Coordinates of N, CA and C and ligand atoms in Angstrom, one line a residue:
M1 N 13.7 14.6 -21.0 CA 14.9 14.2 -20.9 C 15.0 12.8 -20.1
P2 N 15.7 11.9 -20.5 CA 15.9 10.6 -19.8 C 16.2 10.7 -18.4
E3 N 15.5 9.8 -17.7 CA 15.7 9.7 -16.2 C 16.1 8.3 -15.9
E4 N 17.2 7.9 -15.1 CA 17.6 6.7 -14.6 C 16.8 6.2 -13.2
K5 N 16.2 5.2 -13.1 CA 15.6 4.6 -11.9 C 16.1 3.3 -11.7
E6 N 16.6 3.3 -10.2 CA 17.2 2.0 -9.8 C 16.3 1.1 -8.8
L7 N 16.2 -0.2 -9.3 CA 15.3 -1.0 -8.6 C 16.2 -2.1 -8.0
V8 N 15.7 -2.9 -7.0 CA 16.4 -4.2 -6.6 C 15.3 -5.2 -6.9
C9 N 15.6 -6.3 -7.7 CA 14.8 -7.1 -8.1 C 14.5 -8.1 -6.9
V10 N 13.2 -8.4 -6.6 CA 12.9 -9.1 -5.5 C 12.5 -10.6 -5.8
N11 N 12.6 -10.9 -7.0 CA 12.2 -12.4 -7.5 C 13.1 -13.4 -7.0
C12 N 14.3 -13.1 -6.5 CA 15.2 -14.3 -5.9 C 16.1 -13.6 -5.0
P13 N 16.9 -14.4 -4.3 CA 17.8 -13.9 -3.3 C 19.0 -13.1 -3.8
K14 N 19.4 -13.3 -5.0 CA 20.3 -12.6 -5.5 C 20.2 -11.1 -5.6
G15 N 19.0 -10.6 -5.5 CA 18.7 -9.2 -5.5 C 19.3 -8.4 -6.5
C16 N 19.4 -8.5 -7.7 CA 20.2 -7.8 -8.8 C 19.7 -6.2 -8.7
R17 N 20.5 -5.3 -8.9 CA 20.3 -3.8 -9.0 C 20.0 -3.7 -10.4
I18 N 18.9 -3.2 -10.9 CA 18.5 -3.1 -12.1 C 18.3 -1.6 -12.4
I19 N 18.7 -1.1 -13.5 CA 18.8 0.4 -13.8 C 17.9 0.5 -14.9
V20 N 16.8 1.2 -14.9 CA 15.9 1.6 -15.9 C 15.8 2.9 -16.3
T21 N 16.1 3.1 -17.6 CA 16.1 4.4 -18.2 C 14.8 4.8 -18.8
M22 N 14.1 5.9 -18.4 CA 12.9 6.2 -18.7 C 12.9 7.6 -19.4
E23 N 11.9 7.6 -20.4 CA 11.7 9.1 -20.9 C 10.1 9.2 -20.8
G24 N 9.8 10.0 -19.8 CA 8.3 10.0 -19.5 C 7.8 8.5 -19.1
K25 N 6.8 8.0 -19.9 CA 6.4 6.7 -19.5 C 7.1 5.5 -20.3
K26 N 7.9 6.1 -21.2 CA 8.5 5.1 -22.2 C 9.9 4.5 -21.6
I27 N 10.0 3.2 -21.6 CA 11.3 2.5 -21.2 C 12.4 2.7 -22.3
L28 N 13.4 3.2 -22.1 CA 14.5 3.4 -23.1 C 15.5 2.2 -23.1
S29 N 15.7 1.8 -21.8 CA 16.7 0.8 -21.6 C 16.6 0.0 -20.1
I30 N 16.8 -1.0 -20.1 CA 16.9 -2.0 -18.8 C 18.3 -2.5 -18.7
K31 N 19.0 -2.3 -17.6 CA 20.4 -3.0 -17.5 C 20.5 -3.6 -16.0
G32 N 21.4 -4.7 -15.9 CA 21.6 -5.0 -14.7 C 20.9 -6.3 -14.2
Y33 N 20.0 -6.6 -15.0 CA 19.2 -7.8 -14.6 C 20.0 -9.3 -15.0
S34 N 19.8 -10.3 -14.3 CA 20.6 -11.6 -14.7 C 19.6 -12.5 -15.5
C35 N 18.3 -12.4 -15.5 CA 17.4 -13.3 -16.2 C 16.2 -12.6 -16.7
E36 N 15.4 -13.3 -17.5 CA 14.3 -12.7 -17.9 C 13.1 -12.3 -16.9
N37 N 13.1 -13.1 -15.9 CA 12.2 -12.7 -14.8 C 12.4 -11.2 -14.3
G38 N 13.8 -11.0 -14.1 CA 14.3 -9.7 -13.5 C 13.8 -8.5 -14.7
K39 N 14.0 -8.8 -15.8 CA 13.6 -7.7 -17.0 C 12.2 -7.5 -16.8
Q40 N 11.3 -8.7 -16.9 CA 9.9 -8.5 -16.8 C 9.3 -7.7 -15.5
Y41 N 10.1 -8.0 -14.5 CA 9.8 -7.5 -13.0 C 10.0 -6.0 -13.3
A42 N 11.1 -5.5 -13.8 CA 11.5 -4.0 -14.0 C 10.4 -3.5 -14.8
E43 N 10.1 -4.0 -16.0 CA 9.2 -3.5 -16.9 C 7.9 -3.2 -16.2
E44 N 7.4 -4.3 -15.5 CA 6.1 -4.1 -14.7 C 6.2 -3.0 -13.6
E45 N 7.4 -2.9 -12.8 CA 7.5 -2.2 -12.0 C 7.3 -0.5 -12.4
M46 N 7.9 -0.5 -13.6 CA 7.9 0.9 -14.2 C 6.6 1.4 -14.9
I47 N 5.9 0.3 -15.5 CA 4.7 0.5 -16.4 C 3.3 0.4 -15.3
C48 N 3.3 -0.8 -14.8 CA 2.1 -1.0 -14.0 C 2.4 -1.9 -12.7
P49 N 3.0 -1.4 -11.6 CA 3.4 -2.0 -10.5 C 2.3 -2.9 -9.9
M50 N 2.5 -4.0 -9.3 CA 1.5 -4.9 -8.9 C 1.9 -5.4 -7.4
R51 N 1.0 -5.6 -6.6 CA 1.2 -6.2 -5.2 C 0.1 -7.0 -4.8
V52 N 0.6 -7.9 -3.9 CA -0.4 -8.7 -3.2 C -0.9 -7.9 -2.0
L53 N -2.1 -7.9 -1.7 CA -2.7 -7.2 -0.7 C -2.7 -8.1 0.5
T54 N -2.4 -7.5 1.7 CA -2.6 -8.4 3.0 C -2.9 -7.4 4.0
T55 N -4.1 -7.7 4.6 CA -4.8 -6.9 5.4 C -5.7 -7.7 6.4
T56 N -6.6 -7.1 7.1 CA -7.6 -7.9 7.9 C -8.9 -7.3 7.7
V57 N -10.1 -8.1 7.9 CA -11.5 -7.8 7.7 C -12.2 -8.1 9.1
K58 N -13.2 -7.4 9.3 CA -14.0 -7.7 10.7 C -14.4 -9.2 10.6
I59 N -14.6 -9.9 11.8 CA -15.1 -11.2 11.6 C -16.1 -11.2 13.1
N60 N -17.3 -11.6 12.7 CA -18.3 -11.8 13.7 C -18.2 -13.3 14.4
G61 N -18.4 -13.4 15.6 CA -18.5 -14.7 16.3 C -17.3 -15.4 16.6
A62 N -16.1 -14.8 16.3 CA -14.9 -15.4 16.5 C -14.2 -14.8 17.8
P63 N -13.2 -15.6 18.2 CA -12.4 -15.3 19.5 C -11.7 -13.9 19.2
L64 N -11.3 -13.5 17.9 CA -10.6 -12.3 17.7 C -11.7 -11.4 16.8
R65 N -11.3 -10.2 16.9 CA -12.3 -9.3 16.2 C -11.9 -9.0 14.6
V66 N -10.7 -9.6 14.3 CA -10.4 -9.2 13.0 C -9.7 -10.6 12.3
L67 N -9.8 -10.7 11.1 CA -9.4 -11.9 10.4 C -8.3 -11.5 9.3
P68 N -7.1 -12.1 9.5 CA -6.2 -11.7 8.4 C -6.5 -12.3 7.0
V69 N -6.4 -11.5 6.0 CA -6.7 -11.9 4.7 C -5.6 -11.4 3.5
M70 N -5.8 -12.0 2.4 CA -4.9 -11.4 1.4 C -5.3 -11.9 0.1
S71 N -4.9 -11.3 -0.9 CA -5.2 -11.5 -2.2 C -4.4 -12.7 -2.9
N72 N -5.1 -13.5 -3.5 CA -4.3 -14.8 -3.9 C -3.6 -14.5 -5.2
G73 N -3.4 -13.3 -5.4 CA -2.6 -12.9 -6.6 C -2.3 -11.5 -6.6
P74 N -1.4 -10.8 -7.3 CA -1.1 -9.3 -7.2 C -2.2 -8.5 -7.9
I75 N -2.4 -7.5 -7.4 CA -3.3 -6.3 -8.0 C -2.5 -5.2 -8.3
P76 N -3.1 -4.2 -9.2 CA -2.3 -3.1 -9.5 C -2.2 -2.1 -8.3
L77 N -0.9 -1.7 -8.1 CA -0.6 -0.9 -6.8 C -1.4 0.5 -6.8
E78 N -1.8 1.0 -7.9 CA -2.6 2.2 -8.1 C -4.0 1.9 -7.4
R79 N -4.6 0.5 -7.4 CA -5.9 0.3 -6.9 C -6.0 -0.1 -5.4
M80 N -4.9 0.2 -4.7 CA -4.7 -0.3 -3.4 C -5.6 0.4 -2.5
E81 N -5.8 1.8 -2.6 CA -6.6 2.7 -1.9 C -8.2 2.2 -2.1
E82 N -8.4 1.9 -3.4 CA -9.9 1.3 -3.6 C -10.0 -0.1 -3.0
A83 N -9.0 -0.9 -3.0 CA -9.0 -2.1 -2.5 C -9.2 -2.0 -1.0
M84 N -8.6 -1.1 -0.2 CA -8.9 -0.9 1.2 C -10.2 -0.4 1.5
E85 N -10.8 0.3 0.6 CA -12.2 1.0 0.9 C -13.1 -0.3 0.9
E86 N -12.9 -1.1 -0.2 CA -13.7 -2.5 -0.2 C -13.6 -3.3 1.0
V87 N -12.4 -3.5 1.5 CA -12.0 -4.5 2.7 C -12.7 -3.9 3.8
R88 N -12.7 -2.6 4.0 CA -13.3 -1.9 5.3 C -15.0 -2.2 5.4
K89 N -15.5 -2.6 4.2 CA -17.0 -2.8 4.2 C -17.3 -4.3 4.4
I90 N -16.2 -5.2 4.4 CA -16.5 -6.7 4.6 C -16.6 -7.1 6.0
H91 N -17.5 -7.7 6.4 CA -17.8 -8.4 7.6 C -18.0 -10.0 7.3
V92 N -17.3 -10.9 7.8 CA -17.3 -12.2 7.7 C -17.7 -13.0 9.0
D93 N -18.4 -14.0 8.9 CA -18.9 -14.8 10.1 C -18.2 -16.0 10.3
A94 N -17.6 -16.3 11.7 CA -16.8 -17.6 12.0 C -17.9 -18.7 11.8
P95 N -17.3 -19.8 11.6 CA -15.9 -20.2 11.3 C -15.5 -20.0 10.0
V96 N -14.2 -19.8 9.9 CA -13.7 -19.5 8.5 C -12.5 -20.4 8.4
K97 N -12.3 -21.0 7.2 CA -11.1 -21.9 6.9 C -10.0 -21.1 6.1
M98 N -8.8 -21.5 6.4 CA -7.6 -20.9 5.7 C -7.8 -21.1 4.2
N99 N -7.5 -20.1 3.5 CA -7.7 -20.1 1.9 C -9.0 -20.1 1.5
Q100 N -10.0 -19.9 2.4 CA -11.3 -19.8 2.0 C -11.5 -18.6 1.1
V101 N -12.2 -18.7 0.1 CA -12.6 -17.4 -0.7 C -13.6 -16.6 -0.1
L102 N -13.3 -15.3 0.2 CA -14.1 -14.4 1.0 C -15.0 -13.7 -0.1
V103 N -14.1 -13.0 -1.1 CA -14.7 -12.3 -2.3 C -14.0 -12.7 -3.6
S104 N -14.7 -13.4 -4.5 CA -14.3 -13.8 -5.8 C -14.1 -12.6 -6.7
H105 N -13.2 -12.7 -7.6 CA -12.9 -11.6 -8.5 C -12.9 -10.2 -7.9
F106 N -12.1 -10.2 -6.9 CA -11.9 -8.9 -6.1 C -11.7 -7.7 -7.0
L107 N -12.5 -6.7 -6.8 CA -12.2 -5.5 -7.6 C -12.6 -5.8 -9.1
G108 N -13.2 -6.9 -9.4 CA -13.2 -7.3 -10.9 C -12.1 -7.8 -11.5
T109 N -11.2 -8.2 -10.7 CA -10.0 -8.8 -11.4 C -10.1 -10.3 -11.2
D110 N -9.0 -10.9 -11.8 CA -9.0 -12.4 -11.7 C -8.5 -13.1 -10.3
V111 N -8.5 -11.9 -9.5 CA -7.8 -12.5 -8.2 C -8.9 -12.5 -7.1
D112 N -8.8 -13.5 -6.2 CA -9.9 -13.6 -5.1 C -9.2 -13.0 -3.7
L113 N -10.1 -12.5 -2.8 CA -9.6 -12.3 -1.5 C -9.9 -13.4 -0.6
I114 N -8.8 -14.0 0.0 CA -9.0 -15.2 0.8 C -8.5 -15.0 2.1
A115 N -9.0 -16.0 3.1 CA -8.5 -15.9 4.5 C -7.1 -16.5 4.5
S116 N -6.4 -15.7 5.4 CA -4.9 -16.2 5.4 C -4.8 -17.2 6.5
R117 N -5.7 -17.3 7.4 CA -5.7 -18.5 8.4 C -7.2 -18.9 8.8
S118 N -7.3 -19.9 9.5 CA -8.7 -20.5 10.0 C -8.9 -19.7 11.2
M119 N -10.3 -19.6 11.3 CA -10.7 -19.0 12.6 C -11.9 -19.7 13.2
T120 N -12.0 -20.3 14.3 CA -13.3 -21.1 14.9 C -14.1 -20.1 15.4
K121 N -15.4 -20.6 15.6 CA -16.3 -19.9 16.4 C -16.2 -19.8 17.8
K122 N -16.3 -18.7 18.3 CA -16.1 -18.3 19.7 C -17.2 -19.2 20.6
E123 N -16.5 -20.0 21.5 CA -17.4 -20.7 22.4 C -18.5 -19.8 23.3
A124 N -19.6 -20.4 23.2 CA -20.6 -19.7 24.1 C -20.3 -19.6 25.7
Ligands
LIG1 S1 17.2 -10.6 -12.1 FE1 16.9 -12.8 -12.1 S2 18.7 -13.5 -10.9 FE2 18.6 -11.2 -10.6 S3 17.3 -11.1 -8.6 FE3 15.8 -10.9 -10.4 S4 15.1 -12.9 -10.7 FE4 17.2 -13.2 -9.4

């Protein structure tokens, strides 16, 4: 039986309300978008939602104990738990520069895990 799902497009401030009619995993119709980006967003949200990962990793020899990090592109939402397990294993050494690649091809994807900020070495 078809089911309607409502999304708010987050691709621009207009925030269009998009109605997607699904039957199981099949998209029957998409309404309410104002541009192709919105349509693509709705399709992706229904079939394979993606998110940018933002979290922290442990850092040695810095004034703070953790370093903010992020993926430099979206990864599948369903892999977030696996991503967090990997993140918990990571320890980096100060100094670190903003946007420095900490793990390339994170989880075997085309996305890298990068530092969200610089962090200097702790003064002795
Ligand atoms: S559908 Fe297009 S116009 Fe509407 S919020 Fe999304 S990106 Fe903006």
